[in-house]
Amino acid sequence: DQQVKQNSPSLSVQEGRISILNCDYTNSMFDYFLWYKKYPAEGPTFLISISSIKDKNEDGRFTVFLNKSAKHLSLHIVPSQPGDSAVYFCAAKRGTNAGKSTFGDGTTLTVKP
Amino acid sequence: DAGITQSPRHKVTETGTPVTLRCHQTENHRYMYWYRQDPGHGLRLIHYSYGVKDTDKGEVSDGYSVSRSKTEDFLLTLESATSSQTSVYFCAISDQGRGTDTQYFGPGTRLTVL
């Protein structure tokens, strides 16, 4: 049973518009959620995180929203830039579980100039 | 950038041969992890370490073993490689392993088992 799901394998948006990437989870014990970004031939890099005690966290052009009742989180990128084109992984973890994260399958974002 | 290196970066081997991948960090972080990434899948945890000589299994540990004799090095061994272990392997580190403490990833090792 996949505990973290990203149901959209790919997303294409125009430069300057908003990108919305979605993630669903099933394990109610998860209390921290993170987004990682991955370029081809590189390792993932941390983008933004949110604790379950919050419903929103913002960092520049990136905002993560958490809806605990729906077990759903989303990453908003505004405005989208061609350099944002990458694979985005949603990850979830329990705060006291040795940092082990459960990852979704990823969404490939393409931002067209 | 966190100081994490992986070696080798690419390896082609034959079924049945042993393979060892190395992860080296210069950050003195306590936690180290090995993940594999396959097409259409996210990162899946193979093994992790919470200190020198302290390791535990992840969700896809069958066919893999690990060792950590020094803080800075975490080795992943495939005792007898199989074609199903063809994948990209990522090492990661984290400092506290709790809360929003993030993981820092190495550049990956692409392993092909023929």
Short mmCIF file of C-alpha atoms in Angstrom, two decimals, chain A:
data_model
loop_
_atom_site.label_atom_id
_atom_site.label_comp_id
_atom_site.label_asym_id
_atom_site.label_seq_id
_atom_site.Cartn_x
_atom_site.Cartn_y
_atom_site.Cartn_z
CA ASP A 1 0.00 0.00 0.00
CA GLN A 2 1.55 3.25 -1.14
CA GLN A 3 1.37 5.70 1.73
CA VAL A 4 2.30 8.80 -0.27
CA LYS A 5 0.79 9.34 -3.68
CA GLN A 6 1.37 11.89 -6.38
CA ASN A 7 -1.36 11.12 -8.86
CA SER A 8 -0.14 13.37 -11.65
CA PRO A 9 3.02 12.00 -13.27
CA SER A 10 3.47 15.18 -15.26
CA LEU A 11 2.37 18.78 -15.44
CA SER A 12 3.00 21.41 -18.09
CA VAL A 13 2.48 25.13 -17.49
CA GLN A 14 3.33 28.38 -19.21
CA GLU A 15 6.06 30.62 -17.85
CA GLY A 16 4.64 33.19 -15.43
CA ARG A 17 1.58 31.12 -14.55
CA ILE A 18 0.94 29.15 -11.38
CA SER A 19 2.06 25.54 -11.00
CA ILE A 20 0.13 23.39 -8.53
CA LEU A 21 1.52 20.00 -7.58
CA ASN A 22 -0.56 17.69 -5.44
CA CYS A 23 0.19 14.95 -2.95
CA ASP A 24 -2.03 12.64 -0.89
CA TYR A 25 -1.06 10.49 2.06
CA THR A 26 -2.77 7.73 3.98
CA ASN A 27 -0.79 7.40 7.20
CA SER A 28 -2.24 9.71 9.86
CA MET A 29 0.96 9.30 11.90
CA PHE A 30 2.90 11.46 9.44
CA ASP A 31 3.51 14.85 10.98
CA TYR A 32 6.11 16.43 8.73
CA PHE A 33 5.91 16.91 4.99
CA LEU A 34 8.62 17.97 2.61
CA TRP A 35 9.02 18.73 -1.06
CA TYR A 36 12.19 17.91 -2.94
CA LYS A 37 13.19 18.97 -6.40
CA LYS A 38 15.30 16.83 -8.70
CA TYR A 39 17.09 17.71 -11.92
CA PRO A 40 18.28 14.96 -14.28
CA ALA A 41 21.53 13.26 -13.25
CA GLU A 42 21.51 15.00 -9.86
CA GLY A 43 20.36 14.06 -6.38
CA PRO A 44 17.14 15.53 -4.98
CA THR A 45 17.42 18.84 -3.16
CA PHE A 46 15.18 20.11 -0.39
CA LEU A 47 12.68 22.76 -1.41
CA ILE A 48 10.19 23.46 1.37
CA SER A 49 8.58 21.72 4.34
CA ILE A 50 5.59 21.99 6.61
CA SER A 51 4.73 20.69 10.04
CA SER A 52 1.30 19.19 10.68
CA ILE A 53 0.55 21.95 13.17
CA LYS A 54 0.48 24.44 10.29
CA ASP A 55 -1.68 24.67 7.21
CA LYS A 56 0.57 26.88 5.13
CA ASN A 57 4.24 27.61 4.71
CA GLU A 58 5.67 30.10 2.27
CA ASP A 59 9.18 30.64 0.95
CA GLY A 60 9.50 33.12 -1.86
CA ARG A 61 7.71 31.80 -4.93
CA PHE A 62 6.95 28.48 -3.23
CA THR A 63 4.02 27.83 -0.91
CA VAL A 64 2.96 24.51 0.57
CA PHE A 65 -0.59 24.00 1.81
CA LEU A 66 -1.62 21.18 4.13
CA ASN A 67 -5.16 19.91 4.60
CA LYS A 68 -4.92 17.37 7.41
CA SER A 69 -8.55 16.33 7.34
CA ALA A 70 -8.24 15.44 3.66
CA LYS A 71 -4.69 14.10 4.07
CA HIS A 72 -3.69 16.28 1.17
CA LEU A 73 -0.92 18.75 0.51
CA SER A 74 -0.08 20.89 -2.45
CA LEU A 75 2.89 22.90 -3.65
CA HIS A 76 2.21 26.20 -5.42
CA ILE A 77 4.87 27.87 -7.52
CA VAL A 78 4.09 31.44 -8.50
CA PRO A 79 5.23 32.65 -10.96
CA SER A 80 6.60 29.56 -12.65
CA GLN A 81 9.94 29.87 -14.42
CA PRO A 82 11.62 27.61 -17.00
CA GLY A 83 14.31 26.79 -14.41
CA ASP A 84 11.60 25.21 -12.26
CA SER A 85 11.32 22.39 -14.78
CA ALA A 86 12.26 19.30 -12.77
CA VAL A 87 10.81 16.30 -10.97
CA TYR A 88 9.14 17.19 -7.68
CA PHE A 89 8.88 14.63 -4.92
CA CYS A 90 6.53 14.86 -2.01
CA ALA A 91 7.82 13.18 1.17
CA ALA A 92 6.26 12.48 4.54
CA LYS A 93 7.68 11.36 7.84
CA ARG A 94 7.01 10.89 11.50
CA GLY A 95 8.96 13.40 13.49
CA THR A 96 10.67 10.95 15.79
CA ASN A 97 11.35 8.15 13.33
CA ALA A 98 15.07 8.58 12.62
CA GLY A 99 14.33 10.96 9.77
CA LYS A 100 13.07 8.21 7.52
CA SER A 101 10.94 9.67 4.79
CA THR A 102 8.34 8.03 2.58
CA PHE A 103 8.37 9.46 -0.92
CA GLY A 104 5.75 9.77 -3.61
CA ASP A 105 6.53 8.74 -7.18
CA GLY A 106 7.18 12.29 -8.30
CA THR A 107 5.63 14.78 -10.70
CA THR A 108 7.59 16.03 -13.69
CA LEU A 109 6.98 19.74 -14.10
CA THR A 110 7.68 21.39 -17.44
CA VAL A 111 7.52 25.18 -17.60
CA LYS A 112 7.31 26.42 -21.17
CA PRO A 113 8.81 29.81 -22.10
#
